[in-house]
Short mmCIF file of C-alpha atoms and ligand atoms in Angstrom, two decimals:
data_model
loop_
_atom_site.label_atom_id
_atom_site.label_comp_id
_atom_site.label_asym_id
_atom_site.label_seq_id
_atom_site.Cartn_x
_atom_site.Cartn_y
_atom_site.Cartn_z
CA UNK P 254 31.32 -6.14 -7.42
CA UNK P 255 27.99 -7.48 -8.69
CA UNK P 256 25.14 -4.96 -8.57
CA UNK P 257 22.33 -5.81 -6.14
CA UNK P 258 18.57 -5.41 -6.66
CA UNK P 259 16.09 -2.65 -6.01
CA UNK P 260 12.64 -3.93 -5.02
CA UNK P 261 9.70 -1.72 -4.07
CA UNK P 262 6.31 -2.39 -2.46
CA UNK P 263 3.24 -0.41 -3.42
CA UNK P 264 -0.44 -0.41 -2.53
CA UNK P 265 -3.16 1.63 -0.92
CA UNK P 266 -3.25 2.35 2.80
CA UNK P 267 -4.09 -0.84 4.73
CA UNK P 268 -3.03 -3.19 1.92
CA UNK P 269 -0.63 -5.13 4.20
CA UNK P 270 2.73 -3.92 2.84
CA UNK P 271 4.54 -3.81 6.19
CA UNK P 272 3.74 -7.43 7.04
CA UNK P 273 4.87 -8.69 3.63
CA UNK P 274 8.03 -6.56 3.59
CA UNK P 275 9.08 -8.05 6.92
CA UNK P 276 8.43 -11.60 5.71
CA UNK P 277 10.44 -11.01 2.52
CA UNK P 278 13.30 -9.44 4.46
CA UNK P 279 13.45 -12.47 6.80
CA UNK P 280 13.32 -14.89 3.88
CA UNK P 281 16.13 -13.19 1.93
CA UNK P 282 18.30 -12.74 5.01
CA UNK P 283 17.95 -16.47 5.78
CA UNK P 284 19.11 -17.17 2.22
CA UNK P 285 22.30 -15.22 2.99
CA UNK P 286 21.52 -11.99 1.12
CA UNK P 287 22.41 -8.63 2.58
CA UNK P 288 19.08 -6.81 2.73
CA UNK P 289 18.56 -3.12 3.33
CA UNK P 290 15.07 -2.05 4.27
CA UNK P 291 13.95 1.54 3.80
CA UNK P 292 10.77 3.55 3.31
CA UNK P 293 9.21 6.52 1.61
CA UNK P 294 8.80 9.23 2.53
CA UNK P 295 11.77 8.81 4.85
CA UNK P 296 14.83 6.60 5.09
CA UNK P 297 17.39 9.38 5.71
CA UNK P 298 17.52 12.01 8.48
CA UNK P 299 16.50 14.74 6.01
CA UNK P 300 13.76 12.66 4.38
CA UNK P 301 12.29 11.68 7.77
CA UNK P 302 12.00 15.37 8.66
CA UNK P 303 10.20 15.96 5.35
CA UNK P 304 7.94 12.97 6.18
CA UNK P 305 6.92 14.60 9.46
CA UNK P 306 5.92 17.79 7.63
CA UNK P 307 3.96 15.96 4.92
CA UNK P 308 2.01 13.64 7.20
CA UNK P 309 1.34 16.09 10.06
CA UNK P 310 -2.45 16.44 10.42
CA UNK P 311 -1.91 20.04 11.57
CA UNK P 312 -0.72 20.90 8.03
CA UNK P 313 -4.25 20.67 6.65
CA UNK P 314 -3.68 23.76 4.48
CA UNK P 315 -0.81 22.15 2.51
CA UNK P 316 -1.47 22.57 -1.20
CA UNK P 317 -1.18 19.63 -3.60
CA UNK P 318 1.87 21.05 -5.39
CA UNK P 319 3.78 21.50 -2.12
CA UNK P 320 2.88 17.94 -1.14
CA UNK P 321 4.14 16.61 -4.51
CA UNK P 322 7.40 18.50 -4.32
CA UNK P 323 8.06 17.46 -0.74
CA UNK P 324 7.63 13.78 -1.63
CA UNK P 325 10.02 14.29 -4.57
CA UNK P 326 12.55 16.10 -2.38
CA UNK P 327 12.53 13.30 0.21
CA UNK P 328 12.93 10.81 -2.66
CA UNK P 329 15.91 12.60 -4.25
CA UNK P 330 17.77 12.45 -0.94
CA UNK P 331 16.95 8.78 -0.36
CA UNK P 332 18.04 7.72 -3.86
CA UNK P 333 21.36 9.54 -3.65
CA UNK P 334 22.23 8.83 -0.04
CA UNK P 335 20.91 5.31 0.48
CA UNK P 336 19.39 3.37 -2.42
CA UNK P 337 21.98 3.90 -5.17
CA UNK P 338 25.06 3.27 -3.01
CA UNK P 339 23.53 0.14 -1.46
CA UNK P 340 22.41 -1.41 -4.76
CA UNK P 341 25.75 -0.54 -6.38
CA UNK P 342 27.47 -2.21 -3.44
CA UNK P 343 25.55 -5.47 -4.02
CA UNK P 344 22.70 -5.19 -1.48
CA UNK P 345 19.06 -6.05 -2.04
CA UNK P 346 17.22 -2.85 -1.21
CA UNK P 347 13.54 -3.20 -0.29
CA UNK P 348 11.75 0.13 -0.24
CA UNK P 349 8.26 0.62 1.22
CA UNK P 350 6.83 2.85 -1.57
CA UNK P 351 8.66 4.80 -4.29
CA UNK P 352 7.79 7.03 -7.24
CA UNK P 353 4.71 4.92 -8.18
CA UNK P 354 3.13 6.19 -4.95
CA UNK P 355 3.45 9.76 -6.22
CA UNK P 356 1.83 8.76 -9.51
CA UNK P 357 -1.04 6.99 -7.73
CA UNK P 358 -1.58 9.49 -4.89
CA UNK P 359 -0.62 12.86 -6.41
CA UNK P 360 -1.15 12.37 -10.18
CA UNK P 361 -4.36 10.32 -9.83
CA UNK P 362 -5.59 10.95 -6.28
CA UNK P 363 -4.96 14.70 -6.25
CA UNK P 364 -5.55 14.95 -9.99
CA UNK P 365 -2.23 16.64 -10.84
CA UNK P 366 -1.61 14.36 -13.84
CA UNK P 367 1.57 14.34 -15.90
CA UNK P 368 3.37 17.10 -14.06
CA UNK P 369 3.99 14.68 -11.18
CA UNK P 370 6.30 12.70 -13.48
CA UNK P 371 7.96 15.89 -14.68
CA UNK P 372 8.79 16.84 -11.09
CA UNK P 373 9.92 13.34 -10.16
CA UNK P 374 12.24 13.06 -13.13
CA UNK P 375 14.48 15.48 -11.23
CA UNK P 376 14.35 13.24 -8.16
CA UNK P 377 14.89 9.80 -9.70
CA UNK P 378 16.17 10.43 -13.23
CA UNK P 379 15.87 7.03 -14.88
CA UNK P 380 16.59 5.18 -11.66
CA UNK P 381 13.68 2.75 -11.35
CA UNK P 382 13.08 -0.42 -9.33
CA UNK P 383 13.98 -3.82 -10.81
CA UNK P 384 10.72 -5.19 -9.41
CA UNK P 385 7.64 -3.57 -7.87
CA UNK P 386 5.17 -5.65 -5.87
CA UNK P 387 1.71 -4.07 -5.95
CA UNK P 388 -0.63 -5.31 -3.20
CA UNK P 389 -4.10 -4.92 -4.64
CA UNK P 390 -6.95 -4.47 -2.20
CA UNK P 391 -10.30 -2.75 -2.56
CA UNK P 392 -9.55 0.72 -1.12
CA UNK P 393 -12.59 0.69 1.16
CA UNK P 394 -11.46 -2.62 2.65
CA UNK P 395 -8.00 -1.08 3.19
CA UNK P 396 -9.50 1.91 5.00
CA UNK P 397 -11.53 -0.45 7.19
CA UNK P 398 -8.32 -2.27 8.17
CA UNK P 399 -6.61 0.92 9.40
CA UNK P 400 -9.70 2.39 11.11
CA UNK P 401 -8.59 1.40 14.60
CA UNK P 402 -5.22 3.22 14.50
CA UNK P 403 -4.50 6.95 14.34
CA UNK P 404 -4.50 8.16 10.73
CA UNK P 405 -2.09 10.62 9.08
CA UNK P 406 -2.95 13.61 6.85
CA UNK P 407 -2.99 11.53 3.65
CA UNK P 408 -5.00 8.65 5.10
CA UNK P 409 -7.60 11.16 6.29
CA UNK P 410 -8.35 12.13 2.66
CA UNK P 411 -11.80 11.31 1.24
CA UNK P 412 -13.02 7.88 0.09
CA UNK P 413 -13.13 9.32 -3.42
CA UNK P 414 -9.41 10.18 -3.17
CA UNK P 415 -8.53 6.62 -2.10
CA UNK P 416 -10.63 5.18 -4.95
CA UNK P 417 -8.73 7.35 -7.45
CA UNK P 418 -5.40 6.24 -5.94
CA UNK P 419 -6.41 2.62 -6.51
CA UNK P 420 -7.43 3.37 -10.08
CA UNK P 421 -4.00 4.98 -10.55
CA UNK P 422 -2.26 1.84 -9.33
CA UNK P 423 -4.28 -0.38 -11.68
CA UNK P 424 -3.33 1.91 -14.55
CA UNK P 425 0.36 1.78 -13.62
CA UNK P 426 0.23 -2.02 -13.46
CA UNK P 427 -1.30 -2.16 -16.94
CA UNK P 428 1.22 0.31 -18.38
CA UNK P 429 4.36 -1.30 -16.93
CA UNK P 430 3.52 -4.97 -16.47
CA UNK P 431 7.15 -6.11 -16.85
CA UNK P 432 8.17 -4.29 -13.67
CA UNK P 433 4.96 -3.98 -11.66
CA UNK P 434 3.48 -7.27 -10.45
CA UNK P 435 0.03 -7.10 -8.87
CA UNK P 436 -0.99 -9.54 -6.15
CA UNK P 437 -4.48 -10.02 -4.71
CA UNK P 438 -3.99 -8.71 -1.15
CA UNK P 439 -7.31 -10.12 0.09
CA UNK P 440 -5.70 -13.58 0.22
CA UNK P 441 -4.13 -15.04 3.38
CA UNK P 442 -0.75 -13.72 4.56
CA UNK P 443 1.15 -16.95 3.74
CA UNK P 444 -0.31 -17.27 0.26
CA UNK P 445 0.66 -13.65 -0.55
CA UNK P 446 4.17 -14.18 0.86
CA UNK P 447 4.63 -17.26 -1.30
CA UNK P 448 3.76 -15.35 -4.47
CA UNK P 449 6.13 -12.54 -3.53
CA UNK P 450 8.97 -15.00 -2.92
CA UNK P 451 8.36 -16.55 -6.36
CA UNK P 452 8.57 -13.14 -8.03
CA UNK P 453 11.77 -12.22 -6.19
CA UNK P 454 13.39 -15.58 -6.97
CA UNK P 455 12.49 -15.07 -10.65
CA UNK P 456 14.22 -11.70 -10.54
CA UNK P 457 17.37 -13.03 -8.87
CA UNK P 458 17.62 -16.06 -11.17
CA UNK P 459 16.90 -14.07 -14.33
P1 TMP D 248 3.01 4.98 4.62
O1 TMP D 248 1.79 5.14 5.49
O2 TMP D 248 2.92 3.82 3.69
O3 TMP D 248 4.30 5.08 5.36
O4 TMP D 248 3.02 6.24 3.60
C1 TMP D 248 2.72 7.50 4.00
C2 TMP D 248 1.57 8.08 3.22
O5 TMP D 248 2.09 8.89 2.15
C3 TMP D 248 0.63 7.07 2.57
O6 TMP D 248 -0.70 7.50 2.82
C4 TMP D 248 0.91 7.20 1.09
C5 TMP D 248 1.42 8.62 0.94
N1 TMP D 248 2.35 8.85 -0.17
C6 TMP D 248 2.01 9.74 -1.18
O7 TMP D 248 0.91 10.30 -1.17
N2 TMP D 248 2.92 9.99 -2.18
C7 TMP D 248 4.16 9.43 -2.20
O8 TMP D 248 4.95 9.68 -3.12
C8 TMP D 248 4.51 8.52 -1.12
C9 TMP D 248 5.86 7.88 -1.09
C10 TMP D 248 3.58 8.26 -0.13
#
């Protein structure tokens, strides 16, 4: 059977990932593809439990290393249980966040640097997305967008943290421009969706 594709979405909080993921899922499904949508942290029963621990505002004392390892643990389970089998079986897997989030948020945002990759190597090995869509939005604009809803432990981090996360994403995009495609997320929803569809069609027709 022909292998499927592994596509991830990345971006700061409030960058509009959920809206665009839904639009891409609908588009690909209409084209007759079998699409599996999942998210990080989460996507399996075990990983969703880990998600609850990580994002719980009551866990304010969680240290940065624990946070990093929990994200990696949730990821290891998702890759083995869901992503790999689905892609091997021919599905298009769309994942809301993946290891790039750990590089942006933990390596850059928390300042843990290279050891975040070292830890994640055990979780993902060399299993990386075929395409990563990075929705680029000024982090302060992103925070403004999510102000009206209840925020989780990570979103409640300082403005300085969110600025560093964004810097991390820009660095990742520059370092791995073949895989990571940045899109200006301050544009209208339809214009962004169109650019995403073009990138995905390029991948499928490659
Ligand atoms: P979500 O709000 O996009 O579902 O993601 C949950 C939060 O977790 C979001 O603020 C980003 C953060 N995050 C990390 O800090 N590191 C990671 O590896 C992942 C996957 C998410």
